[in-house]
């Protein structure tokens, strides 16, 4: 008889091993992207999702089933990116709901947890599609329930579940014609199998390097503090937090902030952008660092670790108590809270030109993101926190961000969030144009969503590999015109490919064609293209705007 139970410590190792395996193979999974565009990011999204949970799990001081479950669930939910990442986080959420109630897991509990995982994930997707990660997960859960009657050996049980998942994964091209045509299996399903394979390796005692998940003591180096090195520690508290800025810091303010941290500690890492400042410092007085940081905004993800292990418990509690007291004192001195306006807007887009367009249309907060850099649930939650409004409209502007936006909406507690399911930037712009301030939030949400069908969108990019899609033969480096429902034009000349795509979108009811040129297109080339469109479509209004987006030479809309 082999192993019959899994305790919290072993489960944690299995999860981290699964995360490690996914991280190692993310680029391979990215390459399984059906469309040969340079933005296949399923592996990246799933990896960043699971690594967010791994970070929380690695930070646990005491591991029991409840704490492990909470770390995995909350970490993956907030770190979820892209549709595949959100579905993975929902699988973890359902799984941990069951196991959190037990001290050890046997095959019966594992089967119940697998079943709950699939149920939870399916509920999160409005229109589940077969031949995807959901299909692979369901097959694994069905096999888990079947195996309960056959064995109580966890090793045999898990191996059978993974074998079934792999077998169904190989069949996904038969379920989705687009997979068969591209000659690949479902990338999300492959990512799930990779996680399960890594977990099984840990279960079987395979030596796994977990150093990736150890707590960083400074910079990118991982340092283990031992009694021999303890005496050499000048500053005892490893202090980390994120400042959510009230306004962007000037270079001088950043330098002054770094100088202050230098005056109270060492091992300083400060990474600043217009919205947040990530801070790491070793100091003997974390409260001083926190007090200085609060001058620039609110704090999140505060973590204080005592590196002198002999006094760890007492000193950490003291430091946290002092920090909490100082936070309360500072909060009491703050001015009255900002009055919330009735409605606010959050938009996701990549490119400084597009960001400026969205701000000009009244967007309060633009999240930098899109293809290749899907924002996480937590990124969207942070944006929600920063917008001073009772009702907030979120415009994902990408079909791979909608689930993360919905997940953020479900986690927001004090504001009413309306996710307008915009799949493209033109849809997001159209939704904003059709906003009517005199109507209430619910009426506006309905109106904005209704307008999405009135916009036809298109994008021009290039192919990263040879393939055949929708009966179109595509060669590496060919230009592709991608419409709302797939690839509509392919060619070796970008302008010809664009014109062919526009011809498929324009009809008798069209009135406006809007072009947004990307970072790789010269202004004069975009202007010349606009003039050609005016000659070809004299009855239409032609608009040419700078978008600055990467990857896509042109984004266009026809209304």
Coordinates of C-alpha atoms in Angstrom, one line a residue:
X1 CA 0.0 0.0 0.0
X2 CA 1.4 3.4 -1.0
X3 CA 0.5 6.8 0.3
X4 CA -3.1 7.1 1.5
X5 CA -3.2 10.8 2.7
X6 CA -1.7 14.2 1.9
X7 CA -1.1 16.7 4.7
X8 CA -0.8 20.4 4.4
X9 CA 3.0 20.4 4.1
X10 CA 3.0 17.9 1.2
X11 CA 0.1 19.7 -0.5
X12 CA 2.1 23.0 -0.4
X13 CA 5.1 21.3 -1.9
X14 CA 2.9 19.8 -4.6
X15 CA 1.4 23.2 -5.5
X16 CA 4.8 24.9 -5.6
X17 CA 6.1 22.1 -7.8
X18 CA 3.2 22.6 -10.1
X19 CA 3.9 26.3 -10.3
X20 CA 7.6 25.7 -10.9
X21 CA 6.8 23.3 -13.8
X22 CA 4.3 25.8 -15.4
X23 CA 6.8 28.6 -15.1
X24 CA 9.5 26.5 -16.8
X25 CA 7.2 25.6 -19.7
X26 CA 5.3 28.8 -20.2
X27 CA 6.9 29.8 -23.4
X28 CA 6.2 26.4 -24.9
X29 CA 2.6 26.8 -23.9
X30 CA 2.5 30.3 -25.4
X31 CA 3.5 28.8 -28.7
X32 CA 0.4 26.7 -28.8
X33 CA -1.7 29.9 -29.5
X34 CA -4.1 29.1 -32.3
X35 CA -3.7 32.4 -34.1
X36 CA -0.1 32.9 -35.4
X37 CA 0.1 36.5 -33.9
X38 CA 3.0 37.7 -31.7
X39 CA 0.9 37.9 -28.6
X40 CA 0.2 34.3 -27.6
X41 CA 0.3 34.6 -23.8
X42 CA -1.7 31.7 -22.3
X43 CA 1.4 30.3 -20.6
X44 CA 2.5 33.7 -19.3
X45 CA -1.0 34.4 -17.9
X46 CA -1.4 31.1 -16.2
X47 CA 2.2 31.2 -14.8
X48 CA 1.7 34.7 -13.4
X49 CA -1.6 33.6 -11.9
X50 CA -0.1 30.6 -10.1
X51 CA 3.0 32.5 -9.1
X52 CA 0.9 35.1 -7.3
X53 CA -0.6 32.2 -5.2
X54 CA 2.9 30.6 -4.7
X55 CA 4.2 33.9 -3.3
X56 CA 1.4 34.0 -0.7
X57 CA 1.9 30.3 0.1
X58 CA 5.6 30.8 0.5
X59 CA 5.0 33.6 2.9
X60 CA 3.1 31.5 5.4
X61 CA 4.7 31.1 8.8
X62 CA 2.5 28.2 9.8
X63 CA 1.2 25.7 7.3
X64 CA -2.1 24.0 7.9
X65 CA -4.8 23.0 5.4
X66 CA -6.9 26.2 6.1
X67 CA -3.9 28.6 5.7
X68 CA -2.6 26.8 2.6
X69 CA -6.1 26.8 1.1
X70 CA -6.5 30.5 1.8
X71 CA -3.1 31.4 0.3
X72 CA -3.7 29.5 -2.9
X73 CA -7.3 30.8 -3.3
X74 CA -6.8 34.4 -2.5
X75 CA -3.4 34.6 -4.2
X76 CA -4.6 33.1 -7.5
X77 CA -7.8 35.1 -7.5
X78 CA -6.1 38.5 -7.1
X79 CA -3.2 37.5 -9.4
X80 CA -5.4 36.0 -12.2
X81 CA -4.6 37.3 -15.7
X82 CA -6.3 36.5 -19.0
X83 CA -9.1 34.0 -19.5
X84 CA -6.9 31.0 -18.8
X85 CA -5.6 32.5 -15.6
X86 CA -9.0 33.4 -14.3
X87 CA -10.3 29.9 -15.0
X88 CA -7.2 28.4 -13.3
X89 CA -7.9 30.6 -10.3
X90 CA -11.5 29.5 -10.2
X91 CA -10.4 25.8 -10.3
X92 CA -8.2 26.5 -7.3
X93 CA -11.0 28.4 -5.6
X94 CA -13.4 25.5 -5.9
X95 CA -10.8 22.9 -4.9
X96 CA -9.7 24.8 -1.8
X97 CA -13.3 25.4 -0.6
X98 CA -13.5 21.6 0.0
X99 CA -10.0 20.8 1.3
X100 CA -9.9 23.7 3.8
X101 CA -12.2 21.8 6.1
X102 CA -9.8 18.8 6.6
X103 CA -6.5 18.3 8.3
X104 CA -5.4 15.6 5.8
X105 CA -6.7 14.6 2.3
X106 CA -7.6 11.2 1.1
X107 CA -8.9 10.1 -2.3
X108 CA -12.5 10.7 -1.4
X109 CA -11.8 14.3 -0.3
X110 CA -9.6 14.9 -3.4
X111 CA -12.4 13.6 -5.7
X112 CA -14.9 15.9 -4.0
X113 CA -12.5 18.8 -4.3
X114 CA -11.9 18.2 -8.0
X115 CA -15.6 18.1 -8.7
X116 CA -16.1 21.4 -6.8
X117 CA -13.2 22.9 -8.7
X118 CA -14.8 22.2 -12.1
X119 CA -18.3 23.3 -10.9
X120 CA -16.8 26.6 -9.8
X121 CA -14.8 27.2 -12.9
X122 CA -17.8 26.5 -15.2
X123 CA -19.9 29.0 -13.3
X124 CA -17.3 31.7 -13.9
X125 CA -17.6 31.4 -17.7
X126 CA -20.8 32.6 -19.3
X127 CA -20.5 30.4 -22.4
X128 CA -18.3 27.5 -21.7
X129 CA -16.7 26.0 -24.8
X130 CA -15.7 22.4 -25.2
X131 CA -12.2 21.5 -26.2
X132 CA -10.7 23.9 -23.7
X133 CA -9.1 23.9 -20.2
X134 CA -12.6 23.4 -18.8
X135 CA -13.0 20.1 -20.8
X136 CA -9.7 18.8 -19.6
X137 CA -10.5 19.8 -16.0
X138 CA -13.9 18.1 -16.1
X139 CA -12.4 14.9 -17.5
X140 CA -9.9 14.9 -14.7
X141 CA -12.7 15.4 -12.1
X142 CA -14.8 12.6 -13.6
X143 CA -11.9 10.3 -13.4
X144 CA -11.2 11.3 -9.8
X145 CA -14.7 10.3 -8.8
X146 CA -14.4 7.0 -10.7
X147 CA -11.1 6.2 -9.0
X148 CA -12.5 6.5 -5.5
X149 CA -14.1 3.1 -5.9
X150 CA -10.9 1.6 -7.2
X151 CA -8.1 2.7 -4.9
X152 CA -7.3 4.5 -1.7
X153 CA -3.7 4.9 -2.8
X154 CA -3.2 8.6 -3.5
X155 CA -0.3 8.0 -5.8
X156 CA -2.2 5.6 -8.0
X157 CA -5.2 8.0 -7.8
X158 CA -3.4 11.1 -8.9
X159 CA -1.5 9.2 -11.7
X160 CA -4.8 8.0 -13.1
X161 CA -6.3 11.5 -13.0
X162 CA -3.4 13.0 -14.9
X163 CA -3.4 10.2 -17.5
X164 CA -7.0 10.9 -18.2
X165 CA -6.4 14.7 -18.4
X166 CA -3.6 14.1 -20.9
X167 CA -5.7 11.7 -23.0
X168 CA -8.6 14.2 -23.2
X169 CA -6.1 17.0 -24.0
X170 CA -5.0 15.1 -27.0
X171 CA -8.6 15.0 -28.2
X172 CA -9.2 18.7 -28.0
X173 CA -8.4 19.3 -31.7
X174 CA -11.3 16.9 -32.5
X175 CA -13.6 19.1 -30.4
X176 CA -12.5 22.5 -31.8
X177 CA -11.9 22.6 -35.5
X178 CA -9.7 25.7 -35.1
X179 CA -7.3 23.7 -33.0
X180 CA -7.1 20.9 -35.6
X181 CA -6.6 23.4 -38.4
X182 CA -3.7 25.0 -36.5
X183 CA -2.3 21.6 -35.5
X184 CA -2.2 22.3 -31.8
X185 CA -3.9 21.1 -28.6
X186 CA -5.7 23.6 -26.3
X187 CA -3.0 25.8 -24.6
X188 CA -5.0 26.3 -21.4
X189 CA -5.6 22.6 -21.1
X190 CA -1.9 22.0 -21.7
X191 CA -1.1 24.5 -18.9
X192 CA -3.4 22.6 -16.5
X193 CA -1.8 19.3 -17.3
X194 CA 1.7 20.8 -16.7
X195 CA 0.6 22.0 -13.3
X196 CA -0.7 18.5 -12.4
X197 CA 2.5 16.8 -13.7
X198 CA 4.6 19.1 -11.5
X199 CA 2.4 18.3 -8.4
X200 CA 2.7 14.6 -9.1
X201 CA 6.5 14.8 -9.2
X202 CA 6.5 16.3 -5.7
X203 CA 4.0 13.7 -4.5
X204 CA 6.4 11.0 -5.7
X205 CA 9.3 12.5 -3.9
X206 CA 11.1 13.9 -6.9
X207 CA 13.7 16.5 -5.8
X208 CA 12.3 19.9 -6.7
X209 CA 14.3 23.2 -6.4
X210 CA 11.9 25.4 -4.4
X211 CA 14.4 28.3 -4.0
X212 CA 12.4 30.3 -6.5
X213 CA 9.7 30.7 -3.9
X214 CA 11.9 31.5 -0.9
X215 CA 11.4 35.0 0.7
X216 CA 13.7 37.6 -0.9
X217 CA 15.8 39.5 1.6
X218 CA 16.7 42.2 -0.9
X219 CA 16.9 42.9 -4.6
X220 CA 16.6 39.7 -6.7
X221 CA 18.9 37.6 -4.4
X222 CA 17.5 35.0 -2.0
X223 CA 19.3 34.9 1.3
X224 CA 18.9 32.4 4.1
X225 CA 19.7 33.9 7.5
X226 CA 21.5 31.5 9.8
X227 CA 22.7 31.9 13.4
X228 CA 26.2 32.4 12.1
X229 CA 25.2 35.4 9.9
X230 CA 22.7 36.8 12.4
X231 CA 25.3 38.7 14.3
X232 CA 26.4 40.5 11.1
X233 CA 22.8 42.0 10.5
X234 CA 22.9 45.7 11.1
X235 CA 19.3 46.3 10.3
X236 CA 16.9 43.6 11.5
X237 CA 13.6 44.2 9.7
X238 CA 13.0 43.3 6.1
X239 CA 10.2 45.8 5.2
X240 CA 8.3 45.7 1.9
X241 CA 5.2 47.5 0.7
X242 CA 3.6 49.2 -2.3
X243 CA 2.6 52.9 -2.3
X244 CA -0.5 53.6 -4.4
X245 CA 0.4 57.2 -5.3
X246 CA -1.9 60.2 -5.0
X247 CA 0.0 61.7 -7.9
X248 CA 3.1 60.8 -9.9
X249 CA 6.4 61.5 -8.2
X250 CA 9.0 63.8 -9.7
X251 CA 12.6 62.6 -10.1
X252 CA 13.5 64.8 -7.2
X253 CA 10.9 63.3 -5.0
X254 CA 12.0 59.8 -5.9
X255 CA 15.6 60.7 -5.1
X256 CA 14.6 62.3 -1.8
X257 CA 12.6 59.2 -0.9
X258 CA 15.5 56.9 -1.6
X259 CA 17.8 59.2 0.4
X260 CA 15.5 59.0 3.4
X261 CA 15.4 55.2 3.2
X262 CA 19.2 55.2 3.0
X263 CA 19.3 57.2 6.3
X264 CA 17.3 54.6 8.2
X265 CA 18.5 51.3 6.6
X266 CA 20.2 49.5 3.7
X267 CA 19.4 46.9 1.0
X268 CA 17.1 49.5 -0.6
X269 CA 15.1 48.7 -3.7
X270 CA 12.7 51.4 -5.0
X271 CA 10.8 50.9 -8.3
X272 CA 8.6 53.8 -9.2
X273 CA 6.2 54.5 -12.0
X274 CA 3.3 57.0 -12.4
X275 CA 0.9 55.0 -10.2
X276 CA 2.8 52.9 -7.7
X277 CA 6.1 52.7 -5.9
X278 CA 7.4 49.3 -4.9
X279 CA 9.6 49.6 -1.8
X280 CA 12.1 47.2 -0.1
X281 CA 14.3 48.3 2.8
X282 CA 16.2 46.6 5.7
X283 CA 15.7 48.9 8.8
X284 CA 15.5 48.8 12.5
X285 CA 12.4 51.0 12.5
X286 CA 9.8 49.9 9.9
X287 CA 7.4 52.6 11.2
X288 CA 9.6 55.4 10.0
X289 CA 9.6 53.9 6.5
X290 CA 5.8 53.6 6.6
X291 CA 5.4 57.1 7.9
X292 CA 7.5 58.6 5.1
X293 CA 5.7 56.5 2.4
X294 CA 2.3 57.6 3.6
X295 CA 3.2 61.2 2.6
X296 CA 2.9 60.1 -1.0
X297 CA -0.2 57.9 -1.0
X298 CA -1.9 54.8 0.5
X299 CA -0.1 51.6 1.3
X300 CA -0.8 48.0 0.3
X301 CA 0.9 44.6 0.7
X302 CA 2.8 45.6 3.8
X303 CA 5.2 42.9 4.8
X304 CA 7.6 43.1 7.7
X305 CA 9.9 40.2 8.5
X306 CA 12.4 40.0 11.3
X307 CA 15.7 38.6 10.1
X308 CA 17.1 37.9 13.5
X309 CA 15.6 34.4 14.0
X310 CA 16.2 34.1 17.8
X311 CA 13.7 36.9 18.6
X312 CA 11.5 36.5 15.6
X313 CA 8.1 36.1 17.2
X314 CA 8.3 38.9 19.8
X315 CA 10.0 41.4 17.5
X316 CA 7.7 40.9 14.5
X317 CA 4.7 41.4 16.8
X318 CA 6.2 44.5 18.3
X319 CA 7.1 45.9 14.8
X320 CA 3.7 45.3 13.5
X321 CA 2.1 46.8 16.6
X322 CA 4.2 50.0 16.3
X323 CA 3.5 50.2 12.5
X324 CA -0.2 49.8 13.1
X325 CA -0.2 52.5 15.8
X326 CA 1.6 54.9 13.5
X327 CA -0.8 54.1 10.7
X328 CA -3.8 54.8 12.9
X329 CA -2.2 58.1 14.1
X330 CA -1.5 59.2 10.6
X331 CA -5.0 58.3 9.4
X332 CA -6.5 60.3 12.2
X333 CA -4.6 63.4 11.0
X334 CA -5.6 63.0 7.4
X335 CA -8.1 65.5 6.0
X336 CA -11.7 64.5 5.4
X337 CA -12.2 61.8 2.8
X338 CA -12.8 62.8 -0.8
X339 CA -16.4 63.0 -1.7
X340 CA -17.4 60.3 -4.2
X341 CA -18.8 61.3 -7.5
X342 CA -21.7 59.4 -8.9
X343 CA -19.9 57.7 -11.8
X344 CA -16.4 57.0 -12.9
X345 CA -14.5 55.1 -15.6
X346 CA -11.6 52.6 -15.9
X347 CA -10.2 51.6 -19.3
X348 CA -7.5 49.1 -20.3
X349 CA -5.3 50.0 -23.3
X350 CA -1.8 49.8 -24.6
X351 CA -0.2 52.8 -26.1
X352 CA 0.2 56.4 -24.9
X353 CA -1.9 57.8 -27.8
X354 CA -4.8 55.5 -26.9
X355 CA -4.5 56.3 -23.2
X356 CA -4.7 60.0 -24.0
X357 CA -7.8 59.4 -26.2
X358 CA -9.5 57.5 -23.3
X359 CA -8.6 60.3 -20.8
X360 CA -10.0 62.8 -23.2
X361 CA -13.3 60.9 -23.2
X362 CA -13.6 61.1 -19.5
X363 CA -11.8 58.0 -18.2
X364 CA -10.5 58.5 -14.7
X365 CA -7.9 55.7 -14.7
X366 CA -6.2 54.0 -17.7
X367 CA -4.6 50.6 -16.9
X368 CA -1.7 50.0 -19.2
X369 CA -2.3 46.6 -20.8
X370 CA -3.8 44.6 -23.6
X371 CA -2.3 41.8 -25.7
X372 CA 0.9 40.3 -24.2
X373 CA 0.3 42.2 -20.9
X374 CA -3.2 41.4 -19.6
X375 CA -3.7 43.2 -16.3
X376 CA -4.5 41.0 -13.3
X377 CA -7.6 41.0 -11.1
X378 CA -5.5 42.8 -8.5
X379 CA -4.4 45.5 -11.0
X380 CA -8.1 46.2 -11.8
X381 CA -9.0 46.2 -8.1
X382 CA -6.3 48.7 -7.4
X383 CA -7.7 50.9 -10.2
X384 CA -11.1 50.6 -8.6
X385 CA -9.8 51.7 -5.3
X386 CA -8.2 54.8 -6.9
X387 CA -11.3 56.1 -8.7
X388 CA -13.5 58.2 -6.4
X389 CA -16.9 57.2 -7.6
X390 CA -19.9 55.2 -6.3
X391 CA -20.5 53.5 -9.7
X392 CA -17.6 52.6 -11.9
X393 CA -17.6 51.4 -15.5
X394 CA -14.7 49.1 -16.4
X395 CA -13.8 48.8 -20.1
X396 CA -11.5 45.8 -20.7
X397 CA -11.2 46.4 -24.4
X398 CA -9.9 42.9 -24.9
X399 CA -11.8 39.6 -24.8
X400 CA -9.0 38.1 -22.7
X401 CA -9.4 40.6 -20.0
X402 CA -13.2 40.5 -19.5
X403 CA -13.1 37.6 -17.0
X404 CA -10.4 39.2 -14.9
X405 CA -12.6 42.4 -14.8
X406 CA -15.6 40.4 -13.8
X407 CA -13.6 38.8 -11.1
X408 CA -12.4 42.1 -9.8
X409 CA -16.0 43.4 -9.8
X410 CA -17.1 40.4 -7.7
X411 CA -14.3 41.2 -5.1
X412 CA -15.0 44.9 -4.9
X413 CA -16.9 45.6 -1.7
X414 CA -17.8 49.3 -1.4
X415 CA -18.5 50.4 -5.0
X416 CA -20.9 49.2 -7.7
X417 CA -18.9 47.9 -10.7
X418 CA -20.3 47.6 -14.2
X419 CA -18.0 45.6 -16.5
X420 CA -18.9 46.6 -20.1
X421 CA -17.7 43.6 -22.1
X422 CA -15.7 45.6 -24.7
X423 CA -13.5 43.2 -26.8
X424 CA -11.6 45.9 -28.7
X425 CA -10.4 49.4 -28.3
X426 CA -12.9 50.8 -30.8
X427 CA -15.8 49.2 -28.8
X428 CA -14.4 50.9 -25.7
X429 CA -14.3 54.3 -27.4
X430 CA -17.9 53.8 -28.8
X431 CA -19.2 52.9 -25.3
X432 CA -17.7 56.1 -23.8
X433 CA -19.1 58.3 -26.6
X434 CA -22.6 56.9 -25.9
X435 CA -22.5 57.6 -22.2
X436 CA -25.2 60.0 -21.1
X437 CA -24.4 61.9 -17.8
X438 CA -28.1 62.6 -17.1
X439 CA -29.0 58.9 -17.0
X440 CA -28.3 56.7 -14.0
X441 CA -25.5 54.1 -14.0
X442 CA -27.7 51.1 -14.7
X443 CA -29.3 52.8 -17.7
X444 CA -25.9 53.8 -19.0
X445 CA -24.5 50.3 -18.6
X446 CA -27.3 48.9 -20.7
X447 CA -26.9 51.6 -23.4
X448 CA -23.1 51.3 -23.6
X449 CA -23.3 47.5 -23.9
X450 CA -26.1 47.8 -26.6
X451 CA -23.8 50.0 -28.7
X452 CA -21.0 47.5 -28.9
X453 CA -22.7 45.6 -31.8
X454 CA -22.8 48.9 -33.8
X455 CA -19.0 48.9 -34.1
X456 CA -16.9 46.8 -36.5
X457 CA -13.3 46.4 -35.4
X458 CA -10.1 45.4 -37.2
X459 CA -6.4 45.1 -36.5
X460 CA -3.3 44.6 -38.6
X461 CA -0.3 42.6 -37.3
X462 CA 2.1 40.0 -38.6
X463 CA 2.3 36.2 -38.5
X464 CA 4.9 34.5 -36.3
X465 CA 4.6 31.0 -38.0
X466 CA 3.2 29.2 -41.0
X467 CA -0.3 27.9 -40.5
X468 CA -3.8 27.5 -42.1
X469 CA -6.8 29.2 -40.4
X470 CA -10.3 29.7 -41.8
X471 CA -9.0 28.1 -45.1
X472 CA -6.4 30.9 -45.4
X473 CA -2.8 29.8 -45.9
X474 CA -0.6 32.0 -43.8
X475 CA 3.2 32.2 -44.0
X476 CA 5.6 33.5 -41.3
X477 CA 5.9 37.3 -41.5
X478 CA 2.8 37.7 -43.6
X479 CA 0.5 40.6 -42.7
X480 CA -2.9 39.7 -41.3
X481 CA -6.1 41.7 -41.0
X482 CA -8.0 40.4 -38.0
X483 CA -11.7 41.3 -37.6
X484 CA -14.2 40.7 -34.8
X485 CA -14.7 37.1 -35.9
X486 CA -11.3 36.1 -37.1
X487 CA -8.7 36.6 -39.8
X488 CA -10.3 38.3 -42.9
X489 CA -7.2 39.2 -45.0
X490 CA -3.7 38.0 -45.5
X491 CA -0.9 39.4 -47.6
X492 CA 2.8 40.4 -48.0
X493 CA 2.0 44.1 -48.4
X494 CA 0.6 45.8 -45.2
X495 CA -1.4 48.5 -47.0
X496 CA -3.0 46.1 -49.4
X497 CA -3.9 43.8 -46.5
X498 CA -5.4 46.7 -44.6
X499 CA -7.4 47.9 -47.5
X500 CA -8.7 44.4 -48.2
X501 CA -9.9 44.1 -44.6
X502 CA -11.6 47.6 -44.6
X503 CA -13.5 46.5 -47.8
X504 CA -15.0 43.6 -45.9
X505 CA -16.1 45.9 -43.0
X506 CA -17.6 48.8 -44.9
X507 CA -21.2 48.6 -46.1
X508 CA -24.0 50.9 -47.1
X509 CA -24.7 51.8 -43.5
X510 CA -21.2 52.8 -42.7
X511 CA -20.5 56.5 -41.8
X512 CA -17.1 56.7 -40.2
X513 CA -13.7 54.9 -40.5
X514 CA -11.3 55.6 -37.7
X515 CA -7.6 54.5 -37.8
X516 CA -5.3 54.4 -34.8
X517 CA -1.7 53.9 -35.9
X518 CA 0.8 52.1 -33.7
X519 CA 4.3 52.7 -32.4
X520 CA 5.9 51.1 -35.4
X521 CA 4.1 53.3 -38.0
X522 CA 5.4 56.7 -39.1
X523 CA 3.0 59.6 -38.8
X524 CA 3.5 60.5 -42.5
X525 CA 2.7 57.0 -43.6
X526 CA -0.5 57.0 -41.5
X527 CA -1.5 60.4 -43.0
X528 CA -0.9 59.1 -46.5
X529 CA -3.1 56.1 -45.8
X530 CA -5.8 58.3 -44.5
X531 CA -5.8 60.3 -47.8
X532 CA -6.0 57.2 -49.8
X533 CA -9.1 56.1 -47.8
X534 CA -10.7 59.5 -48.4
X535 CA -10.2 58.9 -52.2
X536 CA -11.6 55.4 -52.0
X537 CA -14.5 56.2 -49.7
X538 CA -15.5 59.7 -50.5
X539 CA -18.9 59.4 -48.7
X540 CA -17.3 58.3 -45.4
X541 CA -15.7 60.4 -42.7
X542 CA -12.1 59.3 -42.3
X543 CA -10.3 59.9 -39.0
X544 CA -6.6 59.1 -38.4
X545 CA -5.3 59.2 -34.8
X546 CA -2.0 58.3 -33.1
X547 CA -2.6 55.2 -30.9
X548 CA 1.0 54.2 -30.1
X549 CA 0.0 50.6 -29.5
X550 CA 2.7 47.8 -29.8
X551 CA 2.3 44.7 -32.0
X552 CA -0.6 46.0 -34.0
X553 CA 0.4 48.4 -36.8
X554 CA -3.2 49.7 -37.1
X555 CA -6.4 49.4 -35.1
X556 CA -9.5 50.5 -36.9
X557 CA -13.2 50.9 -36.5
X558 CA -16.1 51.2 -38.9
X559 CA -19.3 52.7 -37.7

